[in-house]
Amino acid sequence: MYRDLREFIALVDKLGVLRRIIGADPKFEIGGITEVAAGLPECPALLFDDIKGHRRGFRIFTNATTNVQRAALALGLDPALRPLDALKAWMEKRKDLRPQPPVTVTAAAFVENSLTGADVNVALLPAPVWHRHDGGPFIGSGSLAVMRDPDTGWINASIYRVQVHGPNKVTVQFDHGGRHGAIIARKYWDRGESCPLAVVHGEDPALFVAGFEYLPSGCSEYEFAGAIKGTPIEIFAGPQTGLPIPAYAEIVFEGRLLPMSEMSLPEGPFGEFTGYYAAAARPGPVMEVTAIHHRNDPILLGSPPLKPPRFHFGLPFRAATIWSNLEAAGVSDIAGVWQHVSQLMTVVALRQRYDGHAKRAALVAAAHSYMARIVVVVDDDVDPSNLADVMWAVATRCEPAEGIDIVRNAWSSALDPRIPPSDKERGVATHSKAIVDACRPFSWIDKFPPTSALSADEAREIGVKWGKFLT
Ligand SMILES: Cc1cc2nc3c(=O)[nH]c(=O)nc-3n(C[C@H](O)[C@H](O)[C@H](O)COP(=O)(O)O)c2cc1C
Ligand SMILES: [Mn+2]
């Protein structure tokens, strides 16, 4: 298992899928190269160095976990697993994860270099303008915001984007008031105080995954990341805030998130994971950066949202949660769950046991499918991770007049590009979901024409015996 981002990059290099890019411009080029690479079949990871306008050695790492292999590597799973097997392995591992409380260490790599007071200048670090119409450079696209709940001492560490506004001013964006960071900040603000904050750039991939997971309030992303790694995260108290900070992080900002009543700056727009801009610039809370710490030759972990199917994680983690939810609800015989189009489409595969089984699974999956307008349920001979297979089932087993249901006013978000502006202004954040039953109709399943295709096992056997002649 990797200790930090550097060791993860070395593992990626060993797999032969790291590409080094020299001389790119942080304005549009790094984002553009990242987007093109993420669209390639192999989807290589990229390490940018000699970034235009910046010191050699100040690097940016992108496409860290964007394919199945590297997402598995980040989770400590066998990177050779096939997509659905890898997601299943994660679903099973996640069920049994034991929180690993972080341990405090007495030395930290991130304090190799520190700038404080008048020396603080965020522009020292390369911050890409990722997409053409972004409101400015975003140093935080996969960075963790670390805060302490003033009532309970609970440490929350999750991912919120961070835009650069000045030498010691950045904004932090909460999608909605339910984000743990937003809840904690508000507690300080309601007391007329600013919120101590550390932004951690270049965290290890287990922390990156933990920062994305929906953990209940009071739960520690550090403990979850330690559980993924099977070893505690080592933390070191930030010299200014005292906040616990991963000792092997690459770059750390310490400072305060000022009450919105005191100061705000126009935040965004920023290209979203839907492939669109969701909103114009809006007032965002300002972090006054009072210290910058960084390792020698630091590496920023960049993870810009890109047009689907490109996504931060090559394994659809939310689908693993839906899979667990289905099992917890007692829906049996689930063969797999997957999400395509960057979470905007959910597919459930199951072995039908009774009439209504497929719809039962689809409704549970639909309820838990954030922003997904399309929920498809297929038989277990269809690989839900293979979109072509799924569409074959849709085109041959679903009779639209009978097999499509619409659920209205369901879970979406303000990022949804298809909610009309007038509704958005009223605060509408829901949409309708199409439930597509692409299973063979249960009542005449035995009369459904048999498929001529090889079963997955048969195809595998052919691959073992004859595959070497085919590539
Ligand atoms: C790369 C990446 C960027 C994200 N950016 C934001 C963001 O800018 N604002 C936000 O509210 N959520 C963002 N998220 C989603 C949250 O990190 C995620 O929902 C997390 O569970 C929230 O943690 P919390 O429950 O501790 O608030 C992002 C996720 C990823 C993976
Ligand atoms: Mn949280």
Coordinates of C-alpha atoms and ligand atoms in Angstrom, one line a residue:
M1 CA 0.0 0.0 0.0
Y2 CA 1.2 3.5 -0.7
R3 CA 2.0 5.9 2.2
D4 CA 1.4 9.1 0.3
L5 CA 0.6 10.5 -3.1
R6 CA 4.2 10.1 -4.2
E7 CA 4.2 6.4 -3.5
F8 CA 0.9 6.1 -5.3
I9 CA 2.4 7.8 -8.4
A10 CA 5.4 5.4 -8.2
L11 CA 2.9 2.5 -8.3
V12 CA 1.1 4.0 -11.3
D13 CA 4.4 4.5 -13.0
K14 CA 5.3 0.8 -12.4
L15 CA 2.0 -0.1 -14.2
G16 CA 3.3 1.8 -17.2
V17 CA 0.4 4.2 -17.3
L18 CA 2.1 7.5 -16.1
R19 CA 2.8 10.1 -18.7
R20 CA 5.1 13.1 -17.9
I21 CA 4.2 16.4 -19.5
I22 CA 6.7 19.2 -19.6
G23 CA 6.0 22.9 -20.3
A24 CA 2.2 23.1 -20.3
D25 CA 0.4 26.3 -19.5
P26 CA -1.9 26.2 -16.4
K27 CA -4.3 28.4 -18.2
F28 CA -6.5 26.0 -20.3
E29 CA -3.7 23.7 -21.4
I30 CA -3.3 21.5 -18.3
G31 CA -7.1 21.1 -18.2
G32 CA -7.3 20.5 -21.9
I33 CA -4.6 17.8 -21.8
T34 CA -6.2 16.2 -18.8
E35 CA -9.6 16.1 -20.6
V36 CA -8.2 14.6 -23.8
A37 CA -6.2 12.0 -21.9
A38 CA -9.2 11.1 -19.8
G39 CA -11.1 10.3 -23.0
L40 CA -8.5 7.9 -24.3
P41 CA -9.2 4.2 -23.8
E42 CA -6.2 3.8 -21.4
C43 CA -6.9 7.1 -19.7
P44 CA -3.3 7.6 -18.6
A45 CA -2.4 9.4 -15.4
L46 CA -0.5 12.7 -16.0
L47 CA 2.3 14.4 -14.1
F48 CA 2.9 17.9 -15.2
D49 CA 6.3 19.5 -14.5
D50 CA 8.1 22.6 -15.7
I51 CA 4.7 24.2 -15.7
K52 CA 4.7 27.5 -17.5
G53 CA 5.4 30.4 -15.1
H54 CA 6.4 28.1 -12.2
R55 CA 9.4 26.6 -10.7
R56 CA 10.6 23.2 -12.0
G57 CA 9.5 20.6 -9.4
F58 CA 6.2 22.3 -8.6
R59 CA 4.1 19.6 -10.1
I60 CA 0.4 18.7 -10.8
F61 CA -0.9 15.1 -10.9
T62 CA -4.2 14.5 -12.8
N63 CA -6.3 11.5 -13.8
A64 CA -5.1 9.9 -10.6
T65 CA -7.9 7.4 -10.2
T66 CA -9.9 7.8 -13.4
N67 CA -9.8 4.2 -14.7
V68 CA -10.8 0.9 -13.1
Q69 CA -7.2 -0.2 -12.6
R70 CA -6.1 2.9 -10.7
A71 CA -9.3 3.2 -8.7
A72 CA -8.7 -0.4 -7.5
L73 CA -5.1 0.5 -6.7
A74 CA -6.3 3.4 -4.6
L75 CA -8.6 1.1 -2.6
G76 CA -5.9 -1.5 -2.0
L77 CA -7.6 -4.0 -4.4
D78 CA -6.0 -6.1 -7.1
P79 CA -5.7 -3.7 -10.1
A80 CA -6.1 -6.6 -12.5
L81 CA -9.7 -7.3 -11.4
R82 CA -12.4 -6.9 -14.1
P83 CA -14.6 -3.8 -13.6
L84 CA -17.6 -5.5 -11.9
D85 CA -15.5 -7.8 -9.8
A86 CA -13.5 -4.8 -8.6
L87 CA -16.6 -2.9 -7.7
K88 CA -18.0 -6.0 -5.9
A89 CA -14.7 -6.4 -4.0
W90 CA -15.0 -2.7 -2.9
M91 CA -18.6 -3.2 -1.9
E92 CA -17.7 -6.2 0.3
K93 CA -14.6 -4.4 1.7
R94 CA -16.6 -1.3 2.5
K95 CA -19.2 -3.3 4.5
D96 CA -16.5 -4.6 6.8
L97 CA -14.3 -1.5 7.1
R98 CA -13.1 -0.9 10.6
P99 CA -12.5 2.8 11.3
Q100 CA -8.8 3.4 12.0
P101 CA -8.3 6.4 14.3
P102 CA -5.4 8.5 13.0
V103 CA -2.1 8.6 15.0
T104 CA -0.3 11.8 15.8
V105 CA 3.4 11.9 14.7
T106 CA 6.1 14.3 15.8
A107 CA 7.5 15.2 12.4
A108 CA 5.8 16.0 9.1
A109 CA 6.9 16.2 5.5
F110 CA 4.5 19.1 4.7
V111 CA 6.4 21.5 7.0
E112 CA 9.6 21.2 5.0
N113 CA 8.8 24.7 3.7
S114 CA 6.6 27.3 5.3
L115 CA 5.5 30.8 4.4
T116 CA 3.7 32.9 6.8
G117 CA 2.5 36.5 7.3
A118 CA 3.5 38.8 4.4
D119 CA 5.3 36.0 2.6
V120 CA 2.1 34.1 1.9
N121 CA 1.5 34.1 -1.8
V122 CA -0.8 31.5 -3.2
A123 CA 0.5 32.3 -6.7
L124 CA 3.7 30.5 -5.8
L125 CA 1.8 27.3 -6.6
P126 CA 0.5 26.5 -10.1
A127 CA -3.3 26.7 -10.1
P128 CA -5.0 25.8 -13.4
V129 CA -7.8 27.5 -15.1
W130 CA -9.3 24.1 -16.0
H131 CA -12.0 25.0 -18.5
R132 CA -12.4 27.8 -21.0
H133 CA -15.2 29.7 -19.1
D134 CA -14.1 29.1 -15.5
G135 CA -14.2 32.2 -13.3
G136 CA -10.5 31.9 -12.6
P137 CA -7.8 29.5 -11.4
F138 CA -8.8 26.7 -9.1
I139 CA -6.0 25.4 -6.9
G140 CA -8.4 23.0 -5.1
S141 CA -10.2 20.6 -7.4
G142 CA -9.4 17.5 -5.4
S143 CA -8.2 19.1 -2.2
L144 CA -9.5 18.4 1.3
A145 CA -11.0 21.1 3.6
V146 CA -10.2 20.1 7.2
M147 CA -12.4 21.7 10.0
R148 CA -13.2 21.0 13.6
D149 CA -16.7 21.0 14.9
P150 CA -16.6 23.6 17.8
D151 CA -19.2 21.6 19.9
T152 CA -17.9 18.1 19.6
G153 CA -14.4 18.3 18.3
W154 CA -15.3 16.0 15.4
I155 CA -12.9 16.5 12.5
N156 CA -14.4 16.7 9.0
A157 CA -12.1 16.4 6.0
S158 CA -13.9 16.4 2.6
I159 CA -13.5 17.8 -0.9
Y160 CA -14.8 21.3 -1.8
R161 CA -13.3 23.3 -4.7
V162 CA -11.0 26.2 -3.9
Q163 CA -10.7 29.2 -6.2
V164 CA -7.7 31.6 -6.1
H165 CA -8.5 35.3 -5.7
G166 CA -5.4 37.0 -4.4
P167 CA -2.1 36.3 -2.6
N168 CA -3.8 35.3 0.6
K169 CA -7.4 34.9 -0.5
V170 CA -9.2 31.9 -1.8
T171 CA -12.9 30.8 -1.7
V172 CA -14.3 27.5 -0.7
Q173 CA -17.5 26.3 -2.3
F174 CA -20.2 24.2 -0.6
D175 CA -22.8 22.9 -3.1
H176 CA -25.5 23.2 -0.4
G177 CA -25.9 24.0 3.3
G178 CA -26.0 20.3 4.2
R179 CA -22.3 19.8 3.5
H180 CA -20.5 19.1 6.7
G181 CA -18.0 21.9 6.0
A182 CA -20.9 24.3 5.6
I183 CA -22.6 23.2 8.8
I184 CA -19.4 23.5 10.8
A185 CA -18.4 26.9 9.3
R186 CA -21.9 28.2 10.2
K187 CA -21.5 27.2 13.8
Y188 CA -18.5 29.5 14.1
W189 CA -20.1 32.3 12.0
D190 CA -23.2 32.2 14.2
R191 CA -21.0 33.0 17.2
G192 CA -19.4 35.9 15.3
E193 CA -16.2 34.0 14.8
S194 CA -14.2 32.9 11.7
C195 CA -13.8 29.2 11.2
P196 CA -10.2 27.7 11.5
L197 CA -9.5 25.8 8.3
A198 CA -6.8 23.8 6.7
V199 CA -6.9 23.0 3.0
V200 CA -4.8 19.9 2.1
H201 CA -3.6 19.7 -1.4
G202 CA -1.9 16.5 -2.7
E203 CA -3.4 14.1 -0.2
D204 CA -3.0 10.4 -0.7
P205 CA -5.7 8.7 -2.8
A206 CA -7.4 6.9 0.2
L207 CA -8.0 10.4 1.7
F208 CA -9.3 11.5 -1.7
V209 CA -11.8 8.6 -1.8
A210 CA -12.8 9.3 1.8
G211 CA -13.3 12.9 1.0
F212 CA -15.8 12.0 -1.6
E213 CA -17.8 9.3 0.3
Y214 CA -21.0 10.3 2.0
L215 CA -20.1 9.6 5.6
P216 CA -22.6 10.5 8.3
S217 CA -21.9 13.6 10.4
G218 CA -19.7 12.8 13.3
C219 CA -17.7 10.3 11.2
S220 CA -14.1 11.0 10.4
E221 CA -12.9 10.8 6.8
Y222 CA -9.4 10.2 8.3
E223 CA -10.7 7.0 10.0
F224 CA -12.3 5.9 6.8
A225 CA -9.1 6.5 4.8
G226 CA -7.1 4.6 7.4
A227 CA -9.6 1.7 7.1
I228 CA -9.1 1.6 3.4
K229 CA -5.3 1.5 3.8
G230 CA -5.5 -0.9 6.7
T231 CA -3.2 1.4 8.6
P232 CA -3.9 4.7 10.4
I233 CA -3.4 8.1 8.7
E234 CA -0.5 9.8 10.4
I235 CA -1.3 13.4 11.4
F236 CA 0.6 16.4 12.6
A237 CA -0.9 19.5 14.2
G238 CA -1.0 22.5 11.9
P239 CA 1.4 25.1 13.4
Q240 CA -1.2 27.8 13.2
T241 CA -4.6 26.2 13.6
G242 CA -3.7 23.1 15.6
L243 CA -5.9 21.2 13.1
P244 CA -4.8 17.6 12.5
I245 CA -3.2 17.4 9.0
P246 CA -2.0 14.3 7.2
A247 CA 1.8 14.4 7.8
Y248 CA 2.7 13.4 4.2
A249 CA 0.4 15.8 2.5
E250 CA 2.1 17.7 -0.3
I251 CA 0.8 21.3 0.2
V252 CA -1.2 22.8 3.1
F253 CA -3.0 26.1 3.5
E254 CA -3.8 27.2 7.0
G255 CA -6.1 30.0 7.8
R256 CA -9.7 31.1 8.6
L257 CA -12.9 31.0 6.7
L258 CA -14.4 34.4 7.2
P259 CA -18.1 34.8 8.0
M260 CA -20.0 35.6 4.8
S261 CA -21.4 38.7 6.5
E262 CA -17.9 40.0 6.8
M263 CA -16.6 39.2 3.4
S264 CA -17.5 37.2 0.3
L265 CA -16.1 37.1 -3.2
P266 CA -17.6 36.0 -6.5
E267 CA -17.1 32.3 -6.7
G268 CA -17.2 30.4 -10.1
P269 CA -18.4 29.7 -12.6
F270 CA -16.7 26.3 -12.7
G271 CA -17.3 23.5 -15.3
E272 CA -19.2 20.7 -13.5
F273 CA -19.1 16.9 -13.7
T274 CA -22.3 17.0 -15.8
G275 CA -20.3 18.6 -18.6
Y276 CA -22.0 22.0 -18.2
Y277 CA -21.7 25.1 -16.2
A278 CA -24.5 25.1 -13.6
A279 CA -24.5 28.7 -12.5
A280 CA -23.0 32.1 -12.9
A281 CA -20.5 33.4 -10.3
R282 CA -22.1 33.7 -6.9
P283 CA -20.8 35.1 -3.6
G284 CA -18.6 32.5 -1.8
P285 CA -17.0 32.4 1.6
V286 CA -13.4 33.6 1.7
M287 CA -10.5 31.9 3.4
E288 CA -7.8 34.2 4.6
V289 CA -4.6 32.1 4.1
T290 CA -2.2 32.8 7.0
A291 CA 0.3 30.0 6.2
I292 CA 1.4 27.9 3.2
H293 CA 3.4 24.8 3.9
H294 CA 4.7 22.5 1.3
R295 CA 7.1 19.6 0.8
N296 CA 10.1 20.0 -1.4
D297 CA 9.1 19.7 -5.0
P298 CA 5.4 19.5 -4.1
I299 CA 2.7 17.8 -6.1
L300 CA -0.8 19.2 -6.4
L301 CA -3.6 16.5 -6.9
G302 CA -5.8 18.0 -9.6
S303 CA -9.2 16.4 -10.3
P304 CA -11.3 18.8 -12.5
P305 CA -14.8 17.8 -13.3
L306 CA -14.9 16.9 -17.0
K307 CA -17.6 16.0 -19.5
P308 CA -18.9 12.5 -19.0
P309 CA -18.0 9.7 -19.1
R310 CA -14.8 11.1 -17.7
F311 CA -15.0 11.0 -13.9
H312 CA -12.8 11.4 -10.9
F313 CA -13.1 7.7 -10.1
G314 CA -12.9 4.8 -12.7
L315 CA -15.1 2.7 -10.3
P316 CA -18.5 4.1 -9.7
F317 CA -18.4 4.2 -5.9
R318 CA -22.0 5.4 -5.5
A319 CA -23.1 2.3 -7.3
A320 CA -21.4 0.2 -4.7
T321 CA -23.4 2.0 -2.1
I322 CA -26.7 1.3 -4.0
W323 CA -25.7 -2.3 -4.3
S324 CA -25.3 -2.5 -0.5
N325 CA -28.6 -0.6 0.0
L326 CA -30.3 -3.2 -2.2
E327 CA -28.9 -6.1 -0.2
A328 CA -29.7 -4.3 3.1
A329 CA -33.3 -3.9 1.9
G330 CA -33.5 -7.6 1.3
V331 CA -33.6 -7.5 -2.5
S332 CA -31.9 -10.8 -3.3
D333 CA -30.0 -12.0 -6.3
I334 CA -28.3 -8.8 -7.3
A335 CA -25.6 -9.7 -9.9
G336 CA -24.2 -6.2 -10.0
V337 CA -24.8 -2.4 -10.0
W338 CA -23.0 0.1 -12.1
Q339 CA -23.3 3.8 -13.0
H340 CA -22.5 5.2 -16.4
V341 CA -22.4 8.8 -17.7
S342 CA -20.6 10.0 -14.5
Q343 CA -23.3 8.7 -12.1
L344 CA -26.1 10.1 -14.3
M345 CA -27.4 6.6 -15.2
T346 CA -27.8 3.6 -12.9
V347 CA -27.9 0.0 -14.0
V348 CA -28.9 -2.9 -11.8
A349 CA -28.4 -6.5 -13.0
L350 CA -30.3 -9.3 -11.2
R351 CA -31.4 -12.9 -11.5
Q352 CA -35.2 -12.6 -11.5
R353 CA -36.9 -14.9 -9.0
Y354 CA -40.5 -13.6 -9.0
D355 CA -42.7 -11.2 -10.8
G356 CA -42.1 -7.7 -9.6
H357 CA -38.5 -8.5 -8.4
A358 CA -36.9 -6.3 -11.1
K359 CA -39.2 -3.3 -10.4
R360 CA -38.6 -3.7 -6.7
A361 CA -34.8 -3.4 -7.3
A362 CA -35.2 -0.6 -9.7
L363 CA -37.3 1.5 -7.3
V364 CA -34.7 1.1 -4.5
A365 CA -31.9 2.0 -6.9
A366 CA -33.9 5.0 -8.3
A367 CA -34.5 6.3 -4.8
H368 CA -30.7 6.3 -4.2
S369 CA -29.6 7.6 -7.6
Y370 CA -28.5 11.1 -7.1
M371 CA -29.1 13.2 -10.3
A372 CA -29.6 10.1 -12.4
R373 CA -32.5 10.5 -14.8
I374 CA -32.2 6.9 -16.1
V375 CA -32.3 3.8 -14.1
V376 CA -32.1 0.5 -16.0
V377 CA -32.6 -3.0 -14.7
V378 CA -31.3 -6.0 -16.7
D379 CA -31.1 -9.7 -16.3
D380 CA -27.9 -11.3 -14.9
D381 CA -26.6 -12.4 -18.3
V382 CA -26.0 -8.7 -19.0
D383 CA -22.9 -7.0 -17.6
P384 CA -24.1 -3.8 -16.1
S385 CA -20.6 -2.2 -16.4
N386 CA -20.7 -2.7 -20.2
L387 CA -22.8 0.0 -21.7
A388 CA -23.1 -1.7 -25.1
D389 CA -24.4 -4.8 -23.4
V390 CA -26.9 -2.8 -21.4
M391 CA -28.2 -1.0 -24.5
W392 CA -28.5 -4.4 -26.2
A393 CA -30.9 -5.4 -23.4
V394 CA -32.8 -2.1 -23.6
A395 CA -33.2 -2.4 -27.3
T396 CA -34.3 -6.1 -27.3
R397 CA -36.0 -6.8 -24.0
C398 CA -37.8 -3.5 -23.1
E399 CA -41.1 -2.8 -24.7
P400 CA -41.3 1.0 -24.1
A401 CA -45.1 1.1 -23.9
E402 CA -45.0 -1.4 -21.0
G403 CA -41.5 -1.2 -19.5
I404 CA -40.8 2.4 -18.7
D405 CA -42.1 4.2 -15.6
I406 CA -41.6 7.8 -14.6
V407 CA -41.0 8.8 -11.0
R408 CA -41.5 12.5 -10.5
N409 CA -40.0 15.1 -8.2
A410 CA -37.1 12.8 -7.4
W411 CA -33.5 13.5 -6.1
S412 CA -31.5 15.8 -8.3
S413 CA -29.6 19.0 -7.5
A414 CA -29.0 22.6 -8.4
L415 CA -26.2 21.3 -10.8
D416 CA -28.8 19.6 -13.0
P417 CA -28.6 21.3 -16.4
R418 CA -32.2 20.3 -17.4
I419 CA -34.1 22.0 -14.6
P420 CA -35.6 25.1 -16.3
P421 CA -34.2 28.5 -15.0
S422 CA -37.6 29.6 -13.7
D423 CA -37.9 26.4 -11.6
K424 CA -34.3 26.8 -10.4
E425 CA -35.0 30.3 -9.2
R426 CA -37.8 28.9 -7.1
G427 CA -35.4 26.5 -5.5
V428 CA -36.4 23.4 -7.5
A429 CA -33.7 20.7 -7.3
T430 CA -35.7 17.7 -8.4
H431 CA -36.3 16.0 -11.7
S432 CA -38.1 12.9 -13.0
K433 CA -36.5 9.5 -13.4
A434 CA -37.2 7.0 -16.1
I435 CA -37.2 3.4 -14.8
V436 CA -36.4 1.2 -17.8
D437 CA -37.2 -2.5 -17.2
A438 CA -34.9 -4.2 -19.7
C439 CA -35.4 -7.6 -18.2
R440 CA -37.1 -10.5 -20.0
P441 CA -40.8 -10.3 -18.9
F442 CA -41.0 -12.7 -16.0
S443 CA -44.4 -14.1 -16.9
W444 CA -43.1 -15.6 -20.1
I445 CA -39.4 -15.7 -19.4
D446 CA -39.1 -19.4 -20.4
K447 CA -40.6 -18.5 -23.8
F448 CA -38.2 -15.6 -24.4
P449 CA -35.9 -16.4 -27.4
P450 CA -32.6 -17.8 -26.1
T451 CA -29.6 -15.7 -26.8
S452 CA -27.0 -16.8 -29.3
A453 CA -24.2 -15.1 -27.5
L454 CA -21.5 -16.8 -25.5
S455 CA -22.0 -16.8 -21.8
A456 CA -19.4 -14.8 -19.8
D457 CA -17.8 -18.0 -18.7
E458 CA -17.6 -19.4 -22.2
A459 CA -16.1 -16.2 -23.5
R460 CA -13.5 -16.3 -20.8
E461 CA -12.6 -19.9 -21.7
I462 CA -12.1 -18.9 -25.3
G463 CA -10.0 -16.0 -24.1
V464 CA -7.7 -18.3 -22.1
K465 CA -7.3 -20.8 -24.9
W466 CA -7.2 -18.6 -28.0
G467 CA -6.8 -15.0 -26.8
K468 CA -3.1 -14.9 -27.6
F469 CA -3.9 -15.2 -31.3
L470 CA -6.4 -12.3 -31.1
T471 CA -4.2 -9.4 -29.9
Ligands
LIG1 C1 -13.1 16.0 -7.1 C2 -14.3 16.4 -6.3 C3 -14.7 17.7 -6.2 C4 -15.8 18.1 -5.4 N1 -16.1 19.4 -5.3 C5 -17.2 19.8 -4.5 C6 -17.5 21.1 -4.3 O1 -16.8 22.0 -4.8 N2 -18.4 21.5 -3.4 C7 -19.2 20.5 -2.8 O2 -20.0 20.8 -2.0 N3 -18.9 19.2 -3.0 C8 -17.9 18.8 -3.8 N4 -17.7 17.5 -4.0 C9 -18.5 16.5 -3.3 C10 -18.2 16.3 -1.9 O3 -16.8 16.2 -1.7 C11 -18.8 15.0 -1.3 O4 -20.2 15.0 -1.5 C12 -18.5 14.8 0.1 O5 -19.1 13.6 0.5 C13 -19.0 15.9 1.0 O6 -18.5 15.6 2.3 P1 -19.2 16.1 3.6 O7 -20.4 15.1 3.8 O8 -18.2 15.9 4.7 O9 -19.7 17.5 3.5 C14 -16.6 17.1 -4.8 C15 -16.2 15.7 -4.9 C16 -15.1 15.4 -5.6 C17 -14.7 14.0 -5.7
MN2 MN -18.1 14.5 6.3

